[in-house]
Amino acid sequence: MTDPGAVHAEGDRGDRSGFRTALAGLTTRGRSFLAAGVAAAICAYVLGQSDLLRVGLLLAVLPLVCAGVLYRTRYRVAGSRRLAPGRVPAGSESRVHLRMDNVSRLPTGLLMLQDRVPYVLGPRPRFVLDRVEAGGRREVSYRVRSDLRGRYPLGPLQLRLSDPFGMCELTRSFSTYDTLTVIPRVEPLPPVRLSGEAKGYGDGRQRSLALAGEDDVIPRGYRYGDDLRRVHWRSTARYGELMVRREEQPQRARCTVLLDTRAVAYEGAGPDSAFEWAVSGAASVLVHMLERGFSVRLLTDTGSSVPGEGSDGFAGANQESADAAGMMMDTLAVVDHSDEEGLSRAYDVLRGGGEGLLVAFLGDLDEEQAAVLARMRHRSGGALAFVLDSETWLREPAGVPGPSHGDEERLRMLREAGWTALGVPRGASLDELWRQADRERSGLAAASGGEGP
Protein backbone atom coordinates (compact mmCIF):
# COMPACT_ATOMS: atom_id res chain seq x y z
CA MET A 1 0.00 0.00 0.00
CA THR A 2 1.29 3.42 -0.84
CA ASP A 3 1.67 6.15 1.73
CA PRO A 4 -1.45 8.30 1.65
CA GLY A 5 -0.96 11.82 0.40
CA ALA A 6 -3.29 14.74 0.99
CA VAL A 7 -4.88 16.57 -1.90
CA HIS A 8 -6.16 20.06 -1.18
CA ALA A 9 -8.81 21.75 -3.25
CA GLU A 10 -7.74 25.16 -2.05
CA GLY A 11 -5.17 27.47 -3.51
CA ASP A 12 -3.23 30.47 -2.35
CA ARG A 13 -5.87 33.08 -1.82
CA GLY A 14 -3.68 35.95 -2.87
CA ASP A 15 -2.54 34.21 -6.05
CA ARG A 16 -4.44 35.50 -9.07
CA SER A 17 -3.06 32.72 -11.25
CA GLY A 18 -4.89 30.24 -9.02
CA PHE A 19 -8.24 31.88 -9.71
CA ARG A 20 -7.42 31.99 -13.42
CA THR A 21 -6.84 28.25 -13.18
CA ALA A 22 -10.28 27.90 -11.64
CA LEU A 23 -11.80 29.90 -14.50
CA ALA A 24 -9.97 27.66 -16.96
CA GLY A 25 -11.76 24.75 -15.30
CA LEU A 26 -15.18 25.94 -16.40
CA THR A 27 -17.11 23.13 -18.00
CA THR A 28 -19.04 23.38 -21.27
CA ARG A 29 -22.13 24.19 -19.24
CA GLY A 30 -20.32 26.92 -17.31
CA ARG A 31 -18.90 28.48 -20.46
CA SER A 32 -22.32 28.37 -22.10
CA PHE A 33 -23.94 30.14 -19.15
CA LEU A 34 -21.19 32.77 -19.16
CA ALA A 35 -21.51 33.36 -22.91
CA ALA A 36 -25.29 33.51 -22.70
CA GLY A 37 -25.11 35.99 -19.85
CA VAL A 38 -22.70 38.27 -21.68
CA ALA A 39 -24.83 38.11 -24.84
CA ALA A 40 -27.99 38.87 -22.87
CA ALA A 41 -26.32 41.82 -21.14
CA ILE A 42 -25.20 43.27 -24.49
CA CYS A 43 -28.67 42.85 -25.98
CA ALA A 44 -30.25 44.45 -22.89
CA TYR A 45 -27.95 47.44 -23.24
CA VAL A 46 -28.71 47.83 -26.95
CA LEU A 47 -32.45 47.32 -26.55
CA GLY A 48 -32.77 49.15 -23.25
CA GLN A 49 -34.38 46.16 -21.51
CA SER A 50 -33.52 46.22 -17.80
CA ASP A 51 -35.21 42.87 -17.11
CA LEU A 52 -33.08 41.18 -19.74
CA LEU A 53 -30.00 42.78 -18.16
CA ARG A 54 -30.81 41.17 -14.81
CA VAL A 55 -31.23 37.81 -16.47
CA GLY A 56 -27.91 38.24 -18.29
CA LEU A 57 -26.10 39.18 -15.09
CA LEU A 58 -27.55 36.14 -13.33
CA LEU A 59 -26.41 33.83 -16.12
CA ALA A 60 -22.89 35.34 -16.20
CA VAL A 61 -22.37 35.53 -12.45
CA LEU A 62 -23.50 31.97 -11.64
CA PRO A 63 -20.49 30.14 -13.22
CA LEU A 64 -18.10 32.75 -11.78
CA VAL A 65 -19.50 32.25 -8.30
CA CYS A 66 -19.26 28.47 -8.69
CA ALA A 67 -15.62 28.77 -9.78
CA GLY A 68 -14.82 31.03 -6.83
CA VAL A 69 -16.52 28.78 -4.29
CA LEU A 70 -14.82 25.69 -5.69
CA TYR A 71 -11.47 27.48 -5.72
CA ARG A 72 -11.76 28.34 -2.01
CA THR A 73 -13.20 25.00 -0.93
CA ARG A 74 -11.10 23.34 1.77
CA TYR A 75 -11.43 19.72 0.78
CA ARG A 76 -8.61 17.66 2.22
CA VAL A 77 -8.68 14.17 0.77
CA ALA A 78 -6.07 11.43 1.31
CA GLY A 79 -5.75 8.54 -1.10
CA SER A 80 -3.89 5.24 -1.26
CA ARG A 81 -3.49 2.42 -3.75
CA ARG A 82 -2.94 -1.29 -3.18
CA LEU A 83 -2.09 -3.94 -5.79
CA ALA A 84 -3.23 -7.51 -5.29
CA PRO A 85 -0.84 -8.92 -6.33
CA GLY A 86 1.94 -6.54 -7.34
CA ARG A 87 3.72 -9.19 -9.43
CA VAL A 88 1.68 -11.24 -11.91
CA PRO A 89 2.51 -13.56 -14.82
CA ALA A 90 1.81 -12.30 -18.33
CA GLY A 91 -1.83 -12.84 -19.24
CA SER A 92 -3.02 -12.80 -15.61
CA GLU A 93 -5.04 -10.11 -13.88
CA SER A 94 -4.20 -7.93 -10.92
CA ARG A 95 -6.75 -5.95 -8.96
CA VAL A 96 -6.01 -2.37 -7.97
CA HIS A 97 -7.75 -1.14 -4.82
CA LEU A 98 -8.16 2.61 -4.36
CA ARG A 99 -9.09 4.15 -1.05
CA MET A 100 -10.16 7.76 -0.48
CA ASP A 101 -10.38 9.32 2.99
CA ASN A 102 -11.95 12.69 3.73
CA VAL A 103 -9.64 14.04 6.43
CA SER A 104 -11.31 17.44 6.65
CA ARG A 105 -14.23 18.52 8.85
CA LEU A 106 -16.47 19.28 5.91
CA PRO A 107 -18.26 16.83 3.63
CA THR A 108 -17.11 16.80 0.05
CA GLY A 109 -19.17 17.47 -3.00
CA LEU A 110 -19.09 15.43 -6.17
CA LEU A 111 -15.67 13.80 -6.70
CA MET A 112 -14.53 12.18 -9.93
CA LEU A 113 -11.66 9.78 -9.40
CA GLN A 114 -9.29 8.82 -12.21
CA ASP A 115 -6.14 6.70 -12.19
CA ARG A 116 -3.48 6.84 -14.87
CA VAL A 117 -2.51 3.49 -16.35
CA PRO A 118 -0.47 2.57 -19.46
CA TYR A 119 -2.60 1.73 -22.46
CA VAL A 120 -1.35 -1.88 -22.53
CA LEU A 121 -3.08 -2.50 -19.18
CA GLY A 122 -6.50 -1.46 -20.41
CA PRO A 123 -8.71 1.65 -20.43
CA ARG A 124 -8.19 4.44 -17.93
CA PRO A 125 -10.44 3.76 -14.92
CA ARG A 126 -12.85 6.50 -13.79
CA PHE A 127 -15.14 6.56 -10.76
CA VAL A 128 -17.71 9.03 -9.42
CA LEU A 129 -17.97 9.53 -5.64
CA ASP A 130 -21.19 11.33 -4.83
CA ARG A 131 -20.52 12.65 -1.33
CA VAL A 132 -17.97 11.73 1.30
CA GLU A 133 -18.91 12.75 4.81
CA ALA A 134 -16.40 14.30 7.20
CA GLY A 135 -13.98 11.56 8.28
CA GLY A 136 -15.61 9.19 5.79
CA ARG A 137 -14.00 6.67 3.47
CA ARG A 138 -14.71 5.26 0.04
CA GLU A 139 -13.10 2.25 -1.62
CA VAL A 140 -13.23 1.30 -5.29
CA SER A 141 -11.24 -1.18 -7.38
CA TYR A 142 -10.47 -2.06 -10.97
CA ARG A 143 -8.58 -4.79 -12.83
CA VAL A 144 -5.52 -4.56 -15.05
CA ARG A 145 -4.08 -7.19 -17.38
CA SER A 146 -1.19 -7.37 -19.82
CA ASP A 147 -0.01 -10.05 -22.22
CA LEU A 148 3.38 -8.32 -22.39
CA ARG A 149 5.85 -8.61 -19.56
CA GLY A 150 7.41 -5.47 -18.13
CA ARG A 151 7.17 -2.93 -15.34
CA TYR A 152 4.21 -0.57 -15.64
CA PRO A 153 3.67 2.56 -13.52
CA LEU A 154 0.20 3.14 -12.06
CA GLY A 155 -0.66 6.70 -11.15
CA PRO A 156 -0.58 9.36 -10.11
CA LEU A 157 -4.16 9.35 -8.91
CA GLN A 158 -6.24 12.32 -10.01
CA LEU A 159 -9.32 13.90 -8.44
CA ARG A 160 -11.75 16.11 -10.29
CA LEU A 161 -13.69 18.41 -7.97
CA SER A 162 -17.01 19.70 -9.26
CA ASP A 163 -19.60 22.15 -7.98
CA PRO A 164 -23.24 21.01 -7.50
CA PHE A 165 -24.34 22.76 -10.71
CA GLY A 166 -21.60 21.24 -12.87
CA MET A 167 -20.30 24.67 -13.87
CA CYS A 168 -16.64 24.14 -12.95
CA GLU A 169 -14.20 21.29 -12.48
CA LEU A 170 -10.74 21.38 -10.89
CA THR A 171 -8.19 18.58 -11.17
CA ARG A 172 -5.81 17.74 -8.33
CA SER A 173 -3.17 14.99 -8.47
CA PHE A 174 -1.46 12.89 -5.86
CA SER A 175 2.31 12.61 -6.07
CA THR A 176 2.70 8.89 -5.41
CA TYR A 177 2.46 6.00 -7.84
CA ASP A 178 2.94 2.23 -7.80
CA THR A 179 4.53 -0.23 -10.18
CA LEU A 180 2.94 -3.39 -11.51
CA THR A 181 5.49 -6.03 -12.52
CA VAL A 182 4.35 -8.45 -15.22
CA ILE A 183 6.70 -11.42 -15.17
CA PRO A 184 7.09 -14.18 -17.78
CA ARG A 185 4.75 -17.15 -17.72
CA VAL A 186 6.15 -20.04 -15.69
CA GLU A 187 5.32 -23.57 -16.83
CA PRO A 188 5.50 -26.34 -14.20
CA LEU A 189 8.14 -28.92 -15.09
CA PRO A 190 8.26 -32.60 -14.12
CA PRO A 191 10.95 -33.59 -11.58
CA VAL A 192 13.09 -35.59 -13.99
CA ARG A 193 16.68 -36.53 -13.15
CA LEU A 194 18.22 -36.07 -16.59
CA SER A 195 20.23 -39.22 -15.93
CA GLY A 196 23.83 -39.31 -17.00
CA GLU A 197 24.74 -35.77 -15.95
CA ALA A 198 28.06 -35.30 -14.31
CA LYS A 199 28.40 -34.72 -10.62
CA GLY A 200 27.04 -31.44 -9.40
CA TYR A 201 23.61 -32.25 -10.78
CA GLY A 202 21.09 -34.49 -9.13
CA ASP A 203 18.68 -34.84 -6.26
CA GLY A 204 21.34 -35.82 -3.78
CA ARG A 205 23.68 -33.44 -2.03
CA GLN A 206 27.42 -33.72 -2.44
CA ARG A 207 29.74 -33.05 0.39
CA SER A 208 32.97 -31.19 -0.11
CA LEU A 209 35.47 -29.52 2.12
CA ALA A 210 34.77 -25.90 2.93
CA LEU A 211 37.92 -24.14 1.77
CA ALA A 212 38.91 -21.13 3.83
CA GLY A 213 41.61 -19.80 1.53
CA GLU A 214 44.59 -20.67 -0.59
CA ASP A 215 46.73 -21.34 2.46
CA ASP A 216 44.11 -23.69 3.97
CA VAL A 217 45.39 -27.21 4.67
CA ILE A 218 44.09 -30.19 6.62
CA PRO A 219 44.25 -29.39 9.48
CA ARG A 220 44.70 -25.63 9.59
CA GLY A 221 45.98 -23.16 12.15
CA TYR A 222 43.73 -21.88 14.90
CA ARG A 223 41.91 -18.63 14.18
CA TYR A 224 40.25 -16.32 16.63
CA GLY A 225 36.69 -17.48 17.18
CA ASP A 226 37.27 -21.15 16.28
CA ASP A 227 35.55 -23.69 18.50
CA LEU A 228 38.10 -25.23 20.87
CA ARG A 229 36.33 -28.56 20.49
CA ARG A 230 37.73 -28.70 16.96
CA VAL A 231 41.35 -28.61 18.14
CA HIS A 232 43.41 -31.39 16.53
CA TRP A 233 45.86 -32.29 19.31
CA ARG A 234 48.08 -34.59 17.26
CA SER A 235 48.74 -31.90 14.66
CA THR A 236 49.17 -29.34 17.42
CA ALA A 237 51.95 -31.41 18.94
CA ARG A 238 53.52 -31.98 15.52
CA TYR A 239 53.55 -28.35 14.34
CA GLY A 240 54.11 -26.74 17.74
CA GLU A 241 51.05 -24.48 17.40
CA LEU A 242 47.35 -24.81 17.95
CA MET A 243 45.71 -26.58 14.98
CA VAL A 244 42.02 -27.19 14.35
CA ARG A 245 40.10 -29.60 12.13
CA ARG A 246 38.39 -28.24 9.10
CA GLU A 247 34.66 -28.88 8.96
CA GLU A 248 32.87 -30.56 6.13
CA GLN A 249 29.65 -29.05 4.89
CA PRO A 250 27.27 -29.87 2.07
CA GLN A 251 27.74 -28.25 -1.28
CA ARG A 252 24.58 -27.54 -3.25
CA ALA A 253 24.14 -28.80 -6.75
CA ARG A 254 24.35 -25.86 -9.13
CA CYS A 255 22.54 -24.86 -12.26
CA THR A 256 23.24 -21.97 -14.63
CA VAL A 257 20.51 -20.84 -17.02
CA LEU A 258 21.90 -19.07 -20.09
CA LEU A 259 19.44 -16.83 -21.94
CA ASP A 260 20.43 -15.71 -25.42
CA THR A 261 19.06 -12.17 -25.87
CA ARG A 262 20.90 -11.18 -29.05
CA ALA A 263 18.68 -9.18 -31.39
CA VAL A 264 20.31 -10.87 -34.42
CA ALA A 265 19.25 -14.28 -33.10
CA TYR A 266 15.50 -13.67 -33.15
CA GLU A 267 12.89 -12.46 -35.57
CA GLY A 268 9.36 -11.38 -34.83
CA ALA A 269 7.85 -9.78 -31.76
CA GLY A 270 4.85 -10.11 -29.50
CA PRO A 271 3.68 -12.54 -26.83
CA ASP A 272 3.93 -15.53 -29.21
CA SER A 273 7.40 -14.76 -30.55
CA ALA A 274 10.42 -17.02 -30.19
CA PHE A 275 12.16 -14.60 -27.85
CA GLU A 276 9.22 -14.53 -25.44
CA TRP A 277 9.16 -18.34 -25.45
CA ALA A 278 12.85 -18.37 -24.54
CA VAL A 279 12.33 -15.90 -21.68
CA SER A 280 9.39 -17.91 -20.36
CA GLY A 281 11.41 -21.12 -20.64
CA ALA A 282 14.31 -19.62 -18.71
CA ALA A 283 11.91 -18.47 -15.97
CA SER A 284 10.36 -21.94 -15.75
CA VAL A 285 13.71 -23.70 -15.39
CA LEU A 286 14.94 -21.22 -12.78
CA VAL A 287 11.86 -21.68 -10.60
CA HIS A 288 11.94 -25.46 -11.07
CA MET A 289 15.57 -25.73 -10.03
CA LEU A 290 15.07 -23.48 -7.02
CA GLU A 291 12.22 -25.67 -5.85
CA ARG A 292 14.47 -28.72 -6.13
CA GLY A 293 17.08 -27.11 -3.89
CA PHE A 294 19.66 -26.13 -6.50
CA SER A 295 21.82 -23.04 -6.37
CA VAL A 296 20.73 -21.31 -9.56
CA ARG A 297 22.24 -18.51 -11.59
CA LEU A 298 20.80 -16.52 -14.48
CA LEU A 299 23.26 -15.50 -17.19
CA THR A 300 22.72 -13.63 -20.47
CA ASP A 301 24.88 -13.27 -23.56
CA THR A 302 26.06 -9.90 -22.25
CA GLY A 303 27.64 -11.61 -19.24
CA SER A 304 25.22 -9.95 -16.83
CA SER A 305 23.28 -11.67 -14.10
CA VAL A 306 20.70 -10.81 -11.46
CA PRO A 307 21.68 -7.93 -9.12
CA GLY A 308 22.55 -9.30 -5.69
CA GLU A 309 23.33 -12.75 -7.04
CA GLY A 310 26.33 -14.46 -5.47
CA SER A 311 29.10 -16.27 -7.31
CA ASP A 312 27.23 -19.56 -6.91
CA GLY A 313 23.84 -18.04 -7.62
CA PHE A 314 20.80 -18.11 -5.38
CA ALA A 315 20.33 -21.04 -3.04
CA GLY A 316 17.06 -22.93 -3.19
CA ALA A 317 15.03 -24.97 -0.70
CA ASN A 318 15.28 -22.36 2.05
CA GLN A 319 13.26 -19.46 3.35
CA GLU A 320 15.03 -17.03 1.00
CA SER A 321 14.30 -18.98 -2.18
CA ALA A 322 11.00 -17.13 -2.71
CA ASP A 323 12.82 -13.79 -2.58
CA ALA A 324 15.48 -15.13 -4.95
CA ALA A 325 12.81 -16.27 -7.40
CA GLY A 326 11.18 -12.86 -7.16
CA MET A 327 14.41 -11.05 -7.99
CA MET A 328 15.08 -13.28 -10.98
CA MET A 329 11.52 -12.88 -12.23
CA ASP A 330 11.85 -9.09 -11.88
CA THR A 331 15.01 -9.25 -13.99
CA LEU A 332 13.33 -11.37 -16.65
CA ALA A 333 10.31 -9.06 -16.65
CA VAL A 334 12.38 -6.28 -18.21
CA VAL A 335 15.03 -8.21 -20.15
CA ASP A 336 15.23 -7.08 -23.76
CA HIS A 337 17.26 -7.72 -26.87
CA SER A 338 20.96 -6.93 -26.68
CA ASP A 339 23.30 -5.55 -29.34
CA GLU A 340 25.80 -8.39 -28.86
CA GLU A 341 26.92 -10.30 -31.94
CA GLY A 342 28.05 -13.44 -30.10
CA LEU A 343 28.18 -15.39 -26.86
CA SER A 344 31.81 -14.72 -25.96
CA ARG A 345 30.99 -12.64 -22.88
CA ALA A 346 28.90 -15.44 -21.43
CA TYR A 347 31.73 -17.85 -22.13
CA ASP A 348 34.16 -15.61 -20.26
CA VAL A 349 31.89 -15.73 -17.19
CA LEU A 350 31.72 -19.52 -17.37
CA ARG A 351 35.45 -19.85 -17.98
CA GLY A 352 36.04 -20.06 -14.24
CA GLY A 353 34.67 -23.59 -14.38
CA GLY A 354 32.60 -25.10 -11.60
CA GLU A 355 30.66 -28.25 -12.18
CA GLY A 356 26.91 -28.09 -12.49
CA LEU A 357 24.14 -28.17 -15.02
CA LEU A 358 24.06 -25.59 -17.82
CA VAL A 359 20.65 -24.99 -19.44
CA ALA A 360 20.71 -22.67 -22.46
CA PHE A 361 17.87 -21.05 -24.40
CA LEU A 362 19.33 -20.03 -27.73
CA GLY A 363 18.22 -18.24 -30.88
CA ASP A 364 19.73 -18.60 -34.34
CA LEU A 365 23.32 -19.84 -34.29
CA ASP A 366 26.12 -19.65 -36.81
CA GLU A 367 29.19 -21.89 -36.85
CA GLU A 368 31.22 -19.48 -34.74
CA GLN A 369 28.64 -19.34 -31.95
CA ALA A 370 28.16 -23.10 -32.09
CA ALA A 371 31.92 -23.43 -31.55
CA VAL A 372 31.73 -21.10 -28.51
CA LEU A 373 28.94 -23.23 -27.08
CA ALA A 374 31.03 -26.34 -27.66
CA ARG A 375 33.75 -24.83 -25.49
CA MET A 376 31.16 -23.91 -22.84
CA ARG A 377 30.27 -27.57 -22.54
CA HIS A 378 33.66 -28.30 -21.04
CA ARG A 379 33.00 -25.73 -18.31
CA SER A 380 29.95 -27.55 -16.93
CA GLY A 381 29.01 -30.93 -15.54
CA GLY A 382 26.13 -31.30 -17.99
CA ALA A 383 24.63 -29.15 -20.73
CA LEU A 384 21.13 -28.88 -22.15
CA ALA A 385 20.25 -26.54 -25.02
CA PHE A 386 16.91 -25.44 -26.45
CA VAL A 387 17.50 -23.92 -29.88
CA LEU A 388 14.78 -21.77 -31.44
CA ASP A 389 14.98 -21.46 -35.20
CA SER A 390 13.49 -18.13 -36.36
CA GLU A 391 12.64 -19.54 -39.77
CA THR A 392 10.46 -22.18 -38.15
CA TRP A 393 8.82 -19.72 -35.77
CA LEU A 394 7.88 -17.33 -38.57
CA ARG A 395 5.94 -20.02 -40.41
CA GLU A 396 2.19 -20.23 -40.13
CA PRO A 397 0.96 -22.45 -37.25
CA ALA A 398 -0.34 -24.91 -39.85
CA GLY A 399 3.10 -25.14 -41.44
CA VAL A 400 5.31 -28.18 -41.17
CA PRO A 401 7.13 -28.05 -37.81
CA GLY A 402 10.74 -28.85 -37.39
CA PRO A 403 14.14 -27.16 -37.64
CA SER A 404 15.59 -26.02 -40.91
CA HIS A 405 18.61 -27.66 -42.55
CA GLY A 406 21.01 -25.06 -41.14
CA ASP A 407 19.56 -25.48 -37.68
CA GLU A 408 19.94 -29.25 -37.88
CA GLU A 409 23.63 -28.76 -38.61
CA ARG A 410 24.03 -26.57 -35.51
CA LEU A 411 22.21 -29.13 -33.37
CA ARG A 412 24.56 -31.82 -34.66
CA MET A 413 27.60 -29.73 -33.73
CA LEU A 414 26.26 -29.18 -30.20
CA ARG A 415 25.48 -32.87 -29.73
CA GLU A 416 28.95 -33.86 -30.87
CA ALA A 417 30.35 -31.47 -28.25
CA GLY A 418 28.36 -33.19 -25.51
CA TRP A 419 25.23 -31.06 -25.37
CA THR A 420 21.75 -32.49 -25.12
CA ALA A 421 20.42 -30.21 -27.86
CA LEU A 422 16.77 -29.94 -28.88
CA GLY A 423 15.17 -27.86 -31.60
CA VAL A 424 12.10 -25.91 -30.48
CA PRO A 425 9.28 -25.70 -33.04
CA ARG A 426 6.58 -23.05 -32.89
CA GLY A 427 4.02 -23.72 -30.17
CA ALA A 428 6.14 -26.39 -28.46
CA SER A 429 5.52 -27.25 -24.82
CA LEU A 430 8.50 -26.90 -22.52
CA ASP A 431 7.09 -29.71 -20.37
CA GLU A 432 7.30 -32.16 -23.29
CA LEU A 433 10.74 -30.95 -24.34
CA TRP A 434 11.96 -31.33 -20.75
CA ARG A 435 10.80 -34.95 -20.73
CA GLN A 436 12.34 -35.53 -24.15
CA ALA A 437 15.67 -34.19 -22.89
CA ASP A 438 15.50 -36.64 -19.99
CA ARG A 439 14.84 -39.55 -22.37
CA GLU A 440 17.66 -38.56 -24.73
CA ARG A 441 20.09 -38.08 -21.88
CA SER A 442 19.10 -41.39 -20.33
CA GLY A 443 19.62 -43.16 -23.65
CA LEU A 444 22.99 -41.47 -24.10
CA ALA A 445 24.06 -42.51 -20.61
CA ALA A 446 22.94 -46.10 -21.21
CA ALA A 447 24.80 -46.28 -24.52
CA SER A 448 28.01 -45.05 -22.86
CA GLY A 449 27.56 -47.28 -19.82
CA GLY A 450 27.23 -44.32 -17.46
CA GLU A 451 24.95 -44.10 -14.47
CA GLY A 452 22.80 -41.26 -13.33
CA PRO A 453 23.41 -39.44 -10.08
PDB file of C-alpha atoms in Angstrom, residues 32-47 52-53 55-57 59-60:
ATOM      1  CA  SER A  32     -22.318  28.365 -22.100  1.00  0.00           C
ATOM      2  CA  PHE A  33     -23.936  30.135 -19.153  1.00  0.00           C
ATOM      3  CA  LEU A  34     -21.195  32.769 -19.164  1.00  0.00           C
ATOM      4  CA  ALA A  35     -21.507  33.358 -22.906  1.00  0.00           C
ATOM      5  CA  ALA A  36     -25.292  33.513 -22.701  1.00  0.00           C
ATOM      6  CA  GLY A  37     -25.106  35.994 -19.847  1.00  0.00           C
ATOM      7  CA  VAL A  38     -22.703  38.268 -21.681  1.00  0.00           C
ATOM      8  CA  ALA A  39     -24.827  38.105 -24.840  1.00  0.00           C
ATOM      9  CA  ALA A  40     -27.995  38.874 -22.865  1.00  0.00           C
ATOM     10  CA  ALA A  41     -26.322  41.821 -21.137  1.00  0.00           C
ATOM     11  CA  ILE A  42     -25.201  43.268 -24.489  1.00  0.00           C
ATOM     12  CA  CYS A  43     -28.672  42.846 -25.977  1.00  0.00           C
ATOM     13  CA  ALA A  44     -30.249  44.451 -22.892  1.00  0.00           C
ATOM     14  CA  TYR A  45     -27.947  47.441 -23.239  1.00  0.00           C
ATOM     15  CA  VAL A  46     -28.710  47.829 -26.946  1.00  0.00           C
ATOM     16  CA  LEU A  47     -32.452  47.322 -26.547  1.00  0.00           C
ATOM     17  CA  LEU A  52     -33.084  41.182 -19.740  1.00  0.00           C
ATOM     18  CA  LEU A  53     -29.999  42.775 -18.165  1.00  0.00           C
ATOM     19  CA  VAL A  55     -31.233  37.810 -16.474  1.00  0.00           C
ATOM     20  CA  GLY A  56     -27.909  38.238 -18.290  1.00  0.00           C
ATOM     21  CA  LEU A  57     -26.097  39.176 -15.088  1.00  0.00           C
ATOM     22  CA  LEU A  59     -26.412  33.831 -16.116  1.00  0.00           C
ATOM     23  CA  ALA A  60     -22.894  35.340 -16.195  1.00  0.00           C
TER      24      ALA A  60
END
